[in-house]
Amino acid sequence: MAAGLAFIIWGETAHPGIVGLHGARLATSIALAVAAVGWVGWAVAGPRGTSRPLAVFVCWTGLAGSVLLFVHPAPAVCWFTVFACVDAGAALPATVGVPLVGMCCAILLGGYLSGRGDALATFAAVAFVAYVVGSNRRAAARAAMFAERGRIATELHDILGHSLTALSLQVEAASAALETTGDTDLALARLTKAARLTRSGQEEIVAAVRTLRHGTVGVHELIKQLIDASGLPADLTVRGRPRPLSATTGMAVYRLVQEALTNAGKHAPGTEAAVTLSYEPQTLTVTVANPTVARPEAISGGQGLHVMRERIRQVGGTLVTGATGNRWQIEGRVPA
């Protein structure tokens, strides 16, 4: 902002006859000085935020810039009004921004109607468009913020769903062992596993939030941690050169493997699942296969596969599920 102000002032003072101490040149000098003071105050107070001093200096700069254009309608000084209108749309509430833009446009259109130059009508239109651009930028930022909140909420919902379900099963198993057989060793083993699941869930929540906020994820590392923490019999094979995925794609793949391993443990307990990650030039293919103990139709139902398919579809991928011989296989392919 300091450099921009220096260029504006240089553009107005480098040529004789624009500023001075008499007549129209004095009015130009005063308006330029007032606009410059507002610009400096704006730079000191912000330039981003929603504080009252910032709002005052943005309005000051926009109105002083419009008066400056009224007395000296030159493109070199339109930036006071244009940038103030952009920031009014992006940072100030509509109760402040709309009146500011309205007054700026009224000053400029008043100059146009009084014959001070046709350019003033163009500057008025530019000021209005600048406010709309700023408003759209704020709307886009809010949409991105809500989208991020939605992604985090979805991930937390899934993490808590898996973790609490597994934790509940372990606690119930420990309680049943104590009530029916009095087997304290088995109960302690179940409670130890419940504690491990609790720690794993806490770590997973932290990792998911950090991943969603900071952009990329090494999905093969997360899957290794998932297999180690879950205690489910599973073998991980990585083909190709692993590379980071975007947060959304990486978490979709992670959830796919998590849900597939959960289903394998539920419908084919005691069997070993095979997880394969195949990194190709443009895609990542993830396959989870396990022997079928239950009937295939018993495995293929429910909401789990529907949720998996929807997650993969949202990141531009495809999901294929089905039985091949005596094995149940889930294969997802995502851009990577």
Short mmCIF file of C-alpha atoms in Angstrom, two decimals:
data_model
loop_
_atom_site.label_atom_id
_atom_site.label_comp_id
_atom_site.label_asym_id
_atom_site.label_seq_id
_atom_site.Cartn_x
_atom_site.Cartn_y
_atom_site.Cartn_z
CA MET A 1 0.00 0.00 0.00
CA ALA A 2 2.92 2.35 0.68
CA ALA A 3 4.34 1.69 -2.77
CA GLY A 4 0.94 2.21 -4.39
CA LEU A 5 0.49 5.53 -2.59
CA ALA A 6 3.96 6.64 -3.68
CA PHE A 7 3.13 5.90 -7.32
CA ILE A 8 -0.18 7.75 -7.12
CA ILE A 9 1.41 10.85 -5.58
CA TRP A 10 4.30 10.72 -8.05
CA GLY A 11 1.83 10.49 -10.95
CA GLU A 12 0.00 13.60 -9.71
CA THR A 13 3.03 15.74 -8.83
CA ALA A 14 5.44 14.80 -11.61
CA HIS A 15 3.59 16.94 -14.15
CA PRO A 16 3.13 20.67 -13.54
CA GLY A 17 -0.35 22.17 -13.48
CA ILE A 18 -2.11 19.37 -11.61
CA VAL A 19 -1.55 20.35 -7.98
CA GLY A 20 -0.85 23.78 -6.61
CA LEU A 21 -1.99 26.54 -4.23
CA HIS A 22 -4.62 28.29 -6.29
CA GLY A 23 -8.04 27.50 -7.77
CA ALA A 24 -8.73 24.00 -8.99
CA ARG A 25 -5.12 22.98 -8.33
CA LEU A 26 -5.55 23.81 -4.62
CA ALA A 27 -8.74 21.72 -4.46
CA THR A 28 -6.86 18.85 -6.08
CA SER A 29 -3.99 19.23 -3.59
CA ILE A 30 -6.33 19.17 -0.60
CA ALA A 31 -8.34 16.20 -1.87
CA LEU A 32 -5.14 14.29 -2.67
CA ALA A 33 -3.72 14.99 0.80
CA VAL A 34 -6.92 13.91 2.57
CA ALA A 35 -7.15 10.72 0.49
CA ALA A 36 -3.48 9.98 1.17
CA VAL A 37 -3.98 10.36 4.94
CA GLY A 38 -6.92 7.94 4.79
CA TRP A 39 -4.82 5.49 2.77
CA VAL A 40 -1.99 5.62 5.32
CA GLY A 41 -4.43 5.12 8.19
CA TRP A 42 -5.94 2.17 6.35
CA ALA A 43 -2.48 0.61 5.91
CA VAL A 44 -1.72 1.07 9.62
CA ALA A 45 -5.11 -0.25 10.80
CA GLY A 46 -5.27 -3.27 8.49
CA PRO A 47 -5.33 -3.75 5.69
CA ARG A 48 -7.48 -6.82 6.52
CA GLY A 49 -9.92 -7.17 9.36
CA THR A 50 -13.22 -5.91 10.71
CA SER A 51 -12.15 -3.38 13.34
CA ARG A 52 -13.87 -0.01 13.66
CA PRO A 53 -10.70 2.02 12.83
CA LEU A 54 -10.30 -0.02 9.65
CA ALA A 55 -13.90 0.67 8.61
CA VAL A 56 -13.39 4.39 9.30
CA PHE A 57 -10.24 4.60 7.19
CA VAL A 58 -11.71 2.55 4.33
CA CYS A 59 -14.72 4.88 4.18
CA TRP A 60 -12.44 7.91 4.53
CA THR A 61 -10.24 6.74 1.65
CA GLY A 62 -13.17 5.86 -0.62
CA LEU A 63 -15.05 9.13 -0.11
CA ALA A 64 -11.91 11.31 -0.30
CA GLY A 65 -10.87 9.45 -3.45
CA SER A 66 -14.28 10.08 -5.00
CA VAL A 67 -14.04 13.80 -4.20
CA LEU A 68 -10.54 13.80 -5.71
CA LEU A 69 -11.93 12.25 -8.89
CA PHE A 70 -14.71 14.85 -8.86
CA VAL A 71 -12.21 17.74 -8.91
CA HIS A 72 -9.60 15.91 -11.02
CA PRO A 73 -11.07 12.98 -13.03
CA ALA A 74 -7.82 11.18 -13.88
CA PRO A 75 -7.27 7.38 -13.97
CA ALA A 76 -4.11 7.78 -11.83
CA VAL A 77 -6.17 8.61 -8.74
CA CYS A 78 -9.11 6.23 -9.19
CA TRP A 79 -7.36 3.59 -7.06
CA PHE A 80 -8.34 5.26 -3.79
CA THR A 81 -12.01 4.65 -4.55
CA VAL A 82 -11.58 1.32 -6.35
CA PHE A 83 -9.57 -0.39 -3.62
CA ALA A 84 -11.80 1.05 -0.89
CA CYS A 85 -14.87 -0.41 -2.63
CA VAL A 86 -13.17 -3.80 -3.06
CA ASP A 87 -12.29 -3.91 0.63
CA ALA A 88 -15.76 -2.71 1.61
CA GLY A 89 -17.23 -5.72 -0.17
CA ALA A 90 -14.62 -8.17 1.13
CA ALA A 91 -14.21 -7.09 4.75
CA LEU A 92 -16.96 -4.72 5.88
CA PRO A 93 -20.59 -5.56 6.72
CA ALA A 94 -23.19 -4.61 4.14
CA THR A 95 -24.60 -1.96 6.50
CA VAL A 96 -21.32 -0.07 6.03
CA GLY A 97 -20.21 -1.17 2.56
CA VAL A 98 -23.44 -0.48 0.68
CA PRO A 99 -23.80 3.14 1.91
CA LEU A 100 -20.11 3.76 1.18
CA VAL A 101 -20.37 2.54 -2.40
CA GLY A 102 -23.64 4.41 -2.85
CA MET A 103 -22.09 7.70 -1.74
CA CYS A 104 -18.98 7.16 -3.88
CA CYS A 105 -21.11 6.47 -6.95
CA ALA A 106 -23.34 9.45 -6.16
CA ILE A 107 -20.33 11.79 -6.01
CA LEU A 108 -18.95 10.45 -9.28
CA LEU A 109 -22.30 10.51 -11.08
CA GLY A 110 -22.89 14.03 -9.77
CA GLY A 111 -19.64 15.09 -11.40
CA TYR A 112 -20.64 13.40 -14.64
CA LEU A 113 -24.06 15.08 -14.69
CA SER A 114 -22.51 18.48 -13.94
CA GLY A 115 -20.26 18.14 -16.99
CA ARG A 116 -16.97 17.51 -15.23
CA GLY A 117 -16.06 14.65 -17.55
CA ASP A 118 -17.53 11.54 -19.13
CA ALA A 119 -14.87 9.42 -17.39
CA LEU A 120 -16.67 9.91 -14.08
CA ALA A 121 -19.55 7.71 -15.21
CA THR A 122 -17.01 4.96 -15.98
CA PHE A 123 -15.38 5.41 -12.57
CA ALA A 124 -18.79 5.08 -10.91
CA ALA A 125 -19.41 1.80 -12.73
CA VAL A 126 -15.92 0.57 -11.81
CA ALA A 127 -16.56 1.40 -8.12
CA PHE A 128 -19.79 -0.59 -8.17
CA VAL A 129 -18.12 -3.57 -9.89
CA ALA A 130 -15.24 -3.39 -7.40
CA TYR A 131 -17.70 -3.74 -4.52
CA VAL A 132 -19.37 -6.72 -6.20
CA VAL A 133 -15.94 -8.36 -6.73
CA GLY A 134 -15.09 -7.87 -3.06
CA SER A 135 -18.44 -9.30 -1.98
CA ASN A 136 -17.95 -12.34 -4.20
CA ARG A 137 -14.49 -12.87 -2.78
CA ARG A 138 -15.90 -12.83 0.75
CA ALA A 139 -18.67 -15.25 -0.28
CA ALA A 140 -16.09 -17.59 -1.80
CA ALA A 141 -13.99 -17.45 1.36
CA ARG A 142 -17.03 -18.24 3.51
CA ALA A 143 -18.00 -21.12 1.23
CA ALA A 144 -14.47 -22.54 1.49
CA MET A 145 -14.59 -22.18 5.28
CA PHE A 146 -17.93 -24.01 5.53
CA ALA A 147 -16.70 -26.70 3.14
CA GLU A 148 -13.65 -27.26 5.34
CA ARG A 149 -15.85 -27.43 8.42
CA GLY A 150 -18.07 -29.94 6.66
CA ARG A 151 -15.11 -32.13 5.71
CA ILE A 152 -13.74 -32.03 9.25
CA ALA A 153 -17.17 -32.81 10.71
CA THR A 154 -17.55 -35.78 8.35
CA GLU A 155 -14.13 -37.15 9.25
CA LEU A 156 -14.75 -36.73 12.98
CA HIS A 157 -18.13 -38.45 12.62
CA ASP A 158 -16.53 -41.43 10.89
CA ILE A 159 -13.61 -41.64 13.33
CA LEU A 160 -15.86 -41.49 16.37
CA GLY A 161 -18.29 -43.96 14.81
CA HIS A 162 -15.58 -46.57 14.22
CA SER A 163 -13.68 -45.91 17.44
CA LEU A 164 -16.69 -45.86 19.77
CA THR A 165 -18.22 -48.96 18.19
CA ALA A 166 -14.97 -50.91 18.57
CA LEU A 167 -14.49 -49.55 22.10
CA SER A 168 -18.03 -50.52 23.09
CA LEU A 169 -17.52 -54.07 21.81
CA GLN A 170 -14.33 -54.50 23.83
CA VAL A 171 -15.88 -53.16 27.04
CA GLU A 172 -18.96 -55.36 26.59
CA ALA A 173 -16.72 -58.38 25.98
CA ALA A 174 -14.76 -57.63 29.17
CA SER A 175 -17.98 -57.26 31.14
CA ALA A 176 -19.34 -60.53 29.75
CA ALA A 177 -16.09 -62.33 30.62
CA LEU A 178 -16.31 -61.18 34.24
CA GLU A 179 -20.02 -61.92 34.63
CA THR A 180 -20.19 -65.33 32.95
CA THR A 181 -16.82 -67.00 33.50
CA GLY A 182 -14.98 -64.74 35.93
CA ASP A 183 -12.02 -64.81 33.57
CA THR A 184 -10.10 -61.75 34.75
CA ASP A 185 -7.23 -62.33 32.32
CA LEU A 186 -9.58 -62.19 29.33
CA ALA A 187 -11.34 -59.13 30.76
CA LEU A 188 -8.01 -57.34 31.27
CA ALA A 189 -6.95 -58.22 27.72
CA ARG A 190 -10.19 -56.74 26.38
CA LEU A 191 -9.79 -53.60 28.47
CA THR A 192 -6.17 -53.24 27.34
CA LYS A 193 -7.32 -53.41 23.74
CA ALA A 194 -10.05 -50.85 24.51
CA ALA A 195 -7.39 -48.48 25.88
CA ARG A 196 -5.30 -48.99 22.74
CA LEU A 197 -8.32 -48.23 20.58
CA THR A 198 -8.96 -45.05 22.57
CA ARG A 199 -5.41 -43.81 22.02
CA SER A 200 -5.59 -44.77 18.37
CA GLY A 201 -8.85 -42.85 17.94
CA GLN A 202 -7.33 -39.76 19.56
CA GLU A 203 -4.30 -39.92 17.27
CA GLU A 204 -6.55 -40.46 14.24
CA ILE A 205 -8.64 -37.38 15.08
CA VAL A 206 -5.52 -35.21 15.37
CA ALA A 207 -4.09 -36.63 12.12
CA ALA A 208 -7.35 -36.15 10.21
CA VAL A 209 -7.78 -32.51 11.28
CA ARG A 210 -4.13 -31.72 10.56
CA THR A 211 -4.38 -33.40 7.17
CA LEU A 212 -7.54 -31.55 6.17
CA ARG A 213 -6.06 -28.21 7.22
CA HIS A 214 -2.61 -28.58 5.67
CA GLY A 215 -3.34 -30.21 2.35
CA THR A 216 -1.68 -33.56 1.61
CA VAL A 217 -1.44 -37.01 3.16
CA GLY A 218 0.77 -40.06 2.72
CA VAL A 219 -2.11 -42.52 2.63
CA HIS A 220 0.04 -45.67 2.75
CA GLU A 221 1.52 -44.53 6.09
CA LEU A 222 -1.95 -43.92 7.52
CA ILE A 223 -3.09 -47.35 6.37
CA LYS A 224 -0.05 -48.99 7.99
CA GLN A 225 -0.95 -47.26 11.25
CA LEU A 226 -4.58 -48.35 10.85
CA ILE A 227 -3.63 -52.02 10.43
CA ASP A 228 -1.20 -51.91 13.36
CA ALA A 229 -3.67 -50.15 15.67
CA SER A 230 -6.73 -52.20 14.74
CA GLY A 231 -5.13 -55.56 15.38
CA LEU A 232 -7.01 -57.00 12.40
CA PRO A 233 -5.12 -59.64 10.41
CA ALA A 234 -4.24 -57.81 7.21
CA ASP A 235 -1.32 -57.67 4.81
CA LEU A 236 -0.41 -54.41 3.03
CA THR A 237 1.27 -54.40 -0.40
CA VAL A 238 2.39 -51.16 -2.06
CA ARG A 239 3.13 -51.18 -5.79
CA GLY A 240 4.72 -48.29 -7.65
CA ARG A 241 6.24 -45.22 -6.03
CA PRO A 242 4.10 -43.83 -3.19
CA ARG A 243 3.30 -40.11 -3.37
CA PRO A 244 1.23 -37.72 -1.28
CA LEU A 245 -2.44 -37.30 -2.17
CA SER A 246 -4.69 -34.34 -1.62
CA ALA A 247 -6.36 -34.31 1.79
CA THR A 248 -9.82 -35.11 0.41
CA THR A 249 -8.64 -37.95 -1.84
CA GLY A 250 -6.29 -39.38 0.77
CA MET A 251 -8.96 -39.47 3.47
CA ALA A 252 -11.45 -41.04 1.04
CA VAL A 253 -8.98 -43.87 0.34
CA TYR A 254 -8.23 -44.24 4.05
CA ARG A 255 -11.94 -44.50 4.89
CA LEU A 256 -12.40 -47.05 2.11
CA VAL A 257 -9.73 -49.32 3.59
CA GLN A 258 -11.01 -48.76 7.14
CA GLU A 259 -14.58 -49.66 6.23
CA ALA A 260 -13.45 -52.67 4.17
CA LEU A 261 -11.32 -54.04 7.03
CA THR A 262 -14.17 -53.47 9.48
CA ASN A 263 -16.52 -55.44 7.20
CA ALA A 264 -13.92 -58.18 6.82
CA GLY A 265 -13.59 -58.50 10.58
CA LYS A 266 -17.38 -58.54 10.96
CA HIS A 267 -18.31 -60.97 8.18
CA ALA A 268 -15.15 -63.10 7.96
CA PRO A 269 -13.61 -63.14 11.47
CA GLY A 270 -10.26 -64.84 11.79
CA THR A 271 -9.38 -64.56 8.10
CA GLU A 272 -6.58 -62.39 6.74
CA ALA A 273 -7.40 -59.50 4.41
CA ALA A 274 -5.08 -58.36 1.62
CA VAL A 275 -4.75 -54.61 1.06
CA THR A 276 -3.01 -53.49 -2.15
CA LEU A 277 -2.13 -49.91 -3.13
CA SER A 278 -1.10 -49.59 -6.80
CA TYR A 279 0.35 -46.19 -7.71
CA GLU A 280 0.01 -45.55 -11.44
CA PRO A 281 0.99 -42.39 -13.39
CA GLN A 282 -2.41 -40.71 -13.07
CA THR A 283 -4.35 -42.89 -10.62
CA LEU A 284 -4.17 -44.87 -7.40
CA THR A 285 -5.94 -48.22 -7.25
CA VAL A 286 -6.71 -49.61 -3.80
CA THR A 287 -7.90 -53.21 -3.43
CA VAL A 288 -9.08 -54.95 -0.28
CA ALA A 289 -9.80 -58.68 -0.56
CA ASN A 290 -10.65 -61.31 2.04
CA PRO A 291 -12.03 -64.86 2.07
CA THR A 292 -15.82 -65.07 2.27
CA VAL A 293 -17.27 -66.89 5.26
CA ALA A 294 -20.77 -65.44 5.10
CA ARG A 295 -22.90 -65.49 1.96
CA PRO A 296 -21.81 -62.76 -0.52
CA GLU A 297 -25.26 -61.18 -0.40
CA ALA A 298 -24.89 -60.77 3.35
CA ILE A 299 -21.69 -58.83 2.81
CA SER A 300 -22.87 -56.65 -0.04
CA GLY A 301 -25.82 -55.07 1.78
CA GLY A 302 -25.95 -52.22 4.28
CA GLN A 303 -24.98 -48.59 4.25
CA GLY A 304 -21.20 -49.08 4.50
CA LEU A 305 -20.65 -49.78 0.81
CA HIS A 306 -23.02 -46.98 -0.20
CA VAL A 307 -21.03 -44.49 1.92
CA MET A 308 -17.74 -45.78 0.49
CA ARG A 309 -19.00 -45.48 -3.07
CA GLU A 310 -20.25 -41.94 -2.45
CA ARG A 311 -16.93 -40.88 -0.92
CA ILE A 312 -14.94 -42.23 -3.86
CA ARG A 313 -17.35 -40.66 -6.35
CA GLN A 314 -16.98 -37.24 -4.71
CA VAL A 315 -13.22 -37.24 -5.43
CA GLY A 316 -13.72 -38.31 -9.06
CA GLY A 317 -13.06 -42.02 -8.58
CA THR A 318 -14.90 -45.30 -9.08
CA LEU A 319 -15.64 -48.23 -6.79
CA VAL A 320 -16.25 -51.86 -7.80
CA THR A 321 -17.29 -54.55 -5.32
CA GLY A 322 -18.13 -58.22 -5.70
CA ALA A 323 -17.27 -61.83 -5.02
CA THR A 324 -14.65 -63.65 -7.11
CA GLY A 325 -14.66 -67.32 -6.25
CA ASN A 326 -14.41 -67.66 -2.49
CA ARG A 327 -13.06 -64.11 -1.99
CA TRP A 328 -14.84 -60.80 -1.51
CA GLN A 329 -13.08 -57.85 -3.16
CA ILE A 330 -13.45 -54.09 -3.02
CA GLU A 331 -11.54 -52.08 -5.59
CA GLY A 332 -11.43 -48.29 -5.70
CA ARG A 333 -9.65 -46.14 -8.27
CA VAL A 334 -9.03 -42.43 -7.67
CA PRO A 335 -7.10 -39.73 -9.50
CA ALA A 336 -3.69 -39.21 -7.92
#
